[in-house]
Amino acid sequence: QQQVKQSPQSLIVQKGGISIINCAYENTAFDYFPWYQQFPGKGPALLIAIRPDVSEKKEGRFTISFNKSAKQFSLHIMDSQPGDSATYFCAASGGQGAQKLVFGQGTRLTINP
Amino acid sequence: DTAVSQTPKYLVTQMGNDKSIKCEQNLGHDTMYWYKQDSKKFLKIMFSYNNKELIINETVPNRFSPKSPDKAHLNLHINSLELGDSAVYFCASRASGGSEQYFGPGTRLTVT
């Protein structure tokens, strides 16, 4: 059962454009929603995260928008740069205990110069 | 001064062999994880330890056995390796009371 669904699978954006990746979740017990960035041959690196008590969080060029009622959240990359080309994963965890991360399927982002 | 490190980075072995992957974190975290990333890049949790105690075991075959000698180390031993075990294995760690998980560089296991 895929608890976090991510789209699109791949995305090509021109340099300077806005990249948007969407995720939807099913489990209402989730209360932590991070985004990870992964470059080829490297481990996933935490990019930005949000909790459901806010609808938006911004860090530099990266913004998470969160819609609790729709159980959806998205990553926006403003002024996209070729160095942003990577695979992006949304994830979710929640409740007490081990807080295992449930990942989306990943989006391969390519920024064309 | 790498936060989460794994050894080896690459591991090529034949079917039926037994192999181990090691993970160490110097972040002072209490909880460590093993994740598997398959050929389609899908990441899925396998195990989690908190202060050397197993707290998550996600329906992983018994051939996989994690071991945590102390809270800074989490090793993964795999018996009787199969072709389907080929993947990238990531270790991660998290501080108690925190939600952020920090991942290691991964170990690419290839079973031939």
GROMACS .gro file of C-alpha atoms in nm:
model
  225
    1GLN     CA    1   0.000   0.000   0.000
    2GLN     CA    2   0.152   0.326  -0.117
    3GLN     CA    3   0.076   0.576   0.156
    4VAL     CA    4   0.251   0.870  -0.010
    5LYS     CA    5   0.197   0.934  -0.380
    6GLN     CA    6   0.431   1.170  -0.565
    7SER     CA    7   0.403   1.331  -0.906
    8PRO     CA    8   0.532   1.388  -1.161
    9GLN     CA    9   0.781   1.106  -1.203
   10SER     CA   10   1.007   1.334  -1.406
   11LEU     CA   11   1.014   1.706  -1.470
   12ILE     CA   12   1.210   1.930  -1.704
   13VAL     CA   13   1.225   2.302  -1.630
   14GLN     CA   14   1.413   2.584  -1.791
   15LYS     CA   15   1.672   2.774  -1.588
   16GLY     CA   16   1.503   3.050  -1.392
   17GLY     CA   17   1.165   2.878  -1.398
   18ILE     CA   18   0.957   2.737  -1.112
   19SER     CA   19   0.971   2.366  -1.040
   20ILE     CA   20   0.666   2.216  -0.869
   21ILE     CA   21   0.644   1.864  -0.728
   22ASN     CA   22   0.329   1.735  -0.563
   23CYS     CA   23   0.259   1.472  -0.300
   24ALA     CA   24  -0.056   1.328  -0.148
   25TYR     CA   25  -0.082   1.117   0.164
   26GLU     CA   26  -0.345   0.890   0.315
   27ASN     CA   27  -0.257   0.845   0.680
   28THR     CA   28  -0.402   1.129   0.893
   29ALA     CA   29  -0.162   1.034   1.174
   30PHE     CA   30   0.127   1.178   0.973
   31ASP     CA   31   0.253   1.498   1.134
   32TYR     CA   32   0.593   1.558   0.974
   33PHE     CA   33   0.649   1.609   0.603
   34PRO     CA   34   1.008   1.644   0.480
   35TRP     CA   35   1.150   1.679   0.133
   36TYR     CA   36   1.479   1.514   0.046
   37GLN     CA   37   1.717   1.589  -0.241
   38GLN     CA   38   1.932   1.311  -0.382
   39PHE     CA   39   2.218   1.349  -0.629
   40PRO     CA   40   2.347   1.044  -0.821
   41GLY     CA   41   2.566   0.825  -0.603
   42LYS     CA   42   2.478   1.016  -0.286
   43GLY     CA   43   2.244   0.966   0.004
   44PRO     CA   44   1.919   1.162   0.040
   45ALA     CA   45   1.978   1.502   0.202
   46LEU     CA   46   1.710   1.679   0.403
   47LEU     CA   47   1.604   1.990   0.215
   48ILE     CA   48   1.307   2.136   0.399
   49ALA     CA   49   1.026   2.005   0.618
   50ILE     CA   50   0.684   2.116   0.744
   51ARG     CA   51   0.433   2.023   1.010
   52PRO     CA   52   0.056   2.044   0.953
   53ASP     CA   53   0.005   2.343   1.183
   54VAL     CA   54   0.131   2.577   0.909
   55SER     CA   55   0.026   2.604   0.546
   56GLU     CA   56   0.356   2.722   0.404
   57LYS     CA   57   0.724   2.718   0.486
   58LYS     CA   58   0.995   2.894   0.290
   59GLU     CA   59   1.370   2.851   0.301
   60GLY     CA   60   1.556   3.046   0.037
   61ARG     CA   61   1.433   2.938  -0.305
   62PHE     CA   62   1.251   2.635  -0.164
   63THR     CA   63   0.890   2.652  -0.041
   64ILE     CA   64   0.658   2.382   0.091
   65SER     CA   65   0.285   2.440   0.054
   66PHE     CA   66   0.065   2.224   0.275
   67ASN     CA   67  -0.309   2.157   0.245
   68LYS     CA   68  -0.424   1.955   0.544
   69SER     CA   69  -0.786   1.914   0.434
   70ALA     CA   70  -0.680   1.780   0.095
   71LYS     CA   71  -0.396   1.577   0.245
   72GLN     CA   72  -0.156   1.721  -0.008
   73PHE     CA   73   0.173   1.905   0.002
   74SER     CA   74   0.405   2.037  -0.263
   75LEU     CA   75   0.758   2.162  -0.314
   76HIS     CA   76   0.819   2.477  -0.514
   77ILE     CA   77   1.169   2.563  -0.633
   78MET     CA   78   1.188   2.925  -0.744
   79ASP     CA   79   1.447   3.049  -0.994
   80SER     CA   80   1.547   2.690  -1.067
   81GLN     CA   81   1.917   2.639  -1.143
   82PRO     CA   82   2.105   2.359  -1.322
   83GLY     CA   83   2.257   2.267  -0.985
   84ASP     CA   84   1.907   2.182  -0.864
   85SER     CA   85   1.897   1.889  -1.108
   86ALA     CA   86   1.849   1.587  -0.882
   87THR     CA   87   1.588   1.339  -0.763
   88TYR     CA   88   1.347   1.479  -0.507
   89PHE     CA   89   1.154   1.268  -0.256
   90CYS     CA   90   0.865   1.371  -0.040
   91ALA     CA   91   0.812   1.172   0.277
   92ALA     CA   92   0.590   1.156   0.581
   93SER     CA   93   0.608   1.023   0.932
   94GLY     CA   94   0.397   1.053   1.238
   95GLY     CA   95   0.268   0.942   1.570
   96GLN     CA   96   0.472   0.837   1.864
   97GLY     CA   97   0.744   0.581   1.847
   98ALA     CA   98   1.000   0.513   1.582
   99GLN     CA   99   0.879   0.771   1.330
  100LYS     CA  100   0.963   0.571   1.024
  101LEU     CA  101   0.966   0.773   0.705
  102VAL     CA  102   0.730   0.669   0.427
  103PHE     CA  103   0.863   0.797   0.096
  104GLY     CA  104   0.700   0.900  -0.228
  105GLN     CA  105   0.822   0.744  -0.550
  106GLY     CA  106   1.061   1.030  -0.632
  107THR     CA  107   1.076   1.296  -0.904
  108ARG     CA  108   1.371   1.328  -1.133
  109LEU     CA  109   1.416   1.701  -1.192
  110THR     CA  110   1.624   1.834  -1.480
  111ILE     CA  111   1.694   2.205  -1.513
  112ASN     CA  112   1.796   2.301  -1.862
  113PRO     CA  113   2.047   2.587  -1.891
  114ASP     CA  114   3.398   1.444   1.021
  115THR     CA  115   3.121   1.272   0.822
  116ALA     CA  116   2.796   1.262   1.020
  117VAL     CA  117   2.668   0.923   0.902
  118SER     CA  118   2.919   0.693   0.735
  119GLN     CA  119   2.881   0.351   0.576
  120THR     CA  120   3.128   0.086   0.467
  121PRO     CA  121   3.178  -0.042   0.211
  122LYS     CA  122   3.047   0.195  -0.054
  123TYR     CA  123   3.033  -0.081  -0.314
  124LEU     CA  124   2.988  -0.452  -0.258
  125VAL     CA  125   2.983  -0.708  -0.539
  126THR     CA  126   2.927  -1.069  -0.443
  127GLN     CA  127   2.782  -1.395  -0.567
  128MET     CA  128   2.451  -1.555  -0.486
  129GLY     CA  129   2.456  -1.761  -0.169
  130ASN     CA  130   2.730  -1.561   0.002
  131ASP     CA  131   2.699  -1.383   0.338
  132LYS     CA  132   2.795  -1.017   0.366
  133SER     CA  133   2.783  -0.730   0.615
  134ILE     CA  134   2.741  -0.356   0.582
  135LYS     CA  135   2.850  -0.124   0.861
  136CYS     CA  136   2.712   0.214   0.967
  137GLU     CA  137   2.841   0.467   1.216
  138GLN     CA  138   2.704   0.805   1.318
  139ASN     CA  139   2.886   1.074   1.519
  140LEU     CA  140   2.581   1.295   1.572
  141GLY     CA  141   2.502   1.158   1.915
  142HIS     CA  142   2.165   1.031   1.790
  143ASP     CA  143   1.973   0.756   1.967
  144THR     CA  144   1.781   0.608   1.676
  145MET     CA  145   1.926   0.449   1.363
  146TYR     CA  146   1.763   0.304   1.053
  147TRP     CA  147   1.829   0.088   0.751
  148TYR     CA  148   1.651   0.175   0.427
  149LYS     CA  149   1.662  -0.006   0.093
  150GLN     CA  150   1.652   0.180  -0.239
  151ASP     CA  151   1.559  -0.042  -0.531
  152SER     CA  152   1.644  -0.007  -0.899
  153LYS     CA  153   1.349   0.230  -0.947
  154LYS     CA  154   1.487   0.449  -0.667
  155PHE     CA  155   1.203   0.365  -0.431
  156LEU     CA  156   1.310   0.405  -0.068
  157LYS     CA  157   1.165   0.171   0.192
  158ILE     CA  158   1.245   0.128   0.557
  159MET     CA  159   1.379  -0.206   0.674
  160PHE     CA  160   1.477  -0.173   1.040
  161SER     CA  161   1.512   0.077   1.319
  162TYR     CA  162   1.704   0.062   1.646
  163ASN     CA  163   1.672   0.290   1.945
  164ASN     CA  164   1.953   0.271   2.200
  165LYS     CA  165   2.051  -0.076   2.073
  166GLU     CA  166   1.692  -0.203   2.088
  167LEU     CA  167   1.509  -0.315   1.772
  168ILE     CA  168   1.190  -0.110   1.735
  169ILE     CA  169   1.099  -0.155   1.367
  170ASN     CA  170   1.119  -0.469   1.156
  171GLU     CA  171   0.934  -0.417   0.829
  172THR     CA  172   0.858  -0.770   0.708
  173VAL     CA  173   1.215  -0.819   0.595
  174PRO     CA  174   1.329  -1.179   0.524
  175ASN     CA  175   1.507  -1.352   0.811
  176ARG     CA  176   1.821  -1.357   0.600
  177PHE     CA  177   1.864  -0.993   0.700
  178SER     CA  178   1.984  -0.944   1.056
  179PRO     CA  179   2.067  -0.601   1.196
  180LYS     CA  180   2.292  -0.562   1.495
  181SER     CA  181   2.360  -0.256   1.707
  182PRO     CA  182   2.667  -0.296   1.931
  183ASP     CA  183   2.615   0.057   2.065
  184LYS     CA  184   2.391   0.349   1.982
  185ALA     CA  185   2.645   0.497   1.739
  186HIS     CA  186   2.669   0.183   1.524
  187LEU     CA  187   2.417  -0.021   1.329
  188ASN     CA  188   2.533  -0.307   1.111
  189LEU     CA  189   2.338  -0.514   0.860
  190HIS     CA  190   2.427  -0.878   0.797
  191ILE     CA  191   2.275  -1.058   0.501
  192ASN     CA  192   2.286  -1.437   0.469
  193SER     CA  193   2.245  -1.643   0.154
  194LEU     CA  194   2.236  -1.344  -0.077
  195GLU     CA  195   1.988  -1.350  -0.365
  196LEU     CA  196   1.976  -1.159  -0.694
  197GLY     CA  197   1.681  -0.958  -0.563
  198ASP     CA  198   1.892  -0.822  -0.278
  199SER     CA  199   2.079  -0.605  -0.527
  200ALA     CA  200   2.002  -0.247  -0.425
  201VAL     CA  201   2.147   0.054  -0.250
  202TYR     CA  202   2.124   0.031   0.128
  203PHE     CA  203   2.113   0.350   0.331
  204CYS     CA  204   2.171   0.400   0.697
  205ALA     CA  205   2.008   0.696   0.870
  206SER     CA  206   1.995   0.839   1.220
  207ARG     CA  207   1.764   1.060   1.425
  208ALA     CA  208   1.788   1.231   1.762
  209SER     CA  209   1.539   1.143   2.032
  210GLY     CA  210   1.263   1.400   2.035
  211GLY     CA  211   1.349   1.511   1.683
  212SER     CA  212   1.199   1.419   1.349
  213GLU     CA  213   1.485   1.491   1.112
  214GLN     CA  214   1.659   1.184   0.973
  215TYR     CA  215   2.010   1.212   0.832
  216PHE     CA  216   2.123   0.963   0.574
  217GLY     CA  217   2.458   0.805   0.501
  218PRO     CA  218   2.612   0.788   0.152
  219GLY     CA  219   2.475   0.442   0.081
  220THR     CA  220   2.618   0.099   0.001
  221ARG     CA  221   2.553  -0.032  -0.347
  222LEU     CA  222   2.515  -0.410  -0.324
  223THR     CA  223   2.533  -0.610  -0.645
  224VAL     CA  224   2.459  -0.981  -0.631
  225THR     CA  225   2.568  -1.182  -0.938
   0.00000   0.00000   0.00000
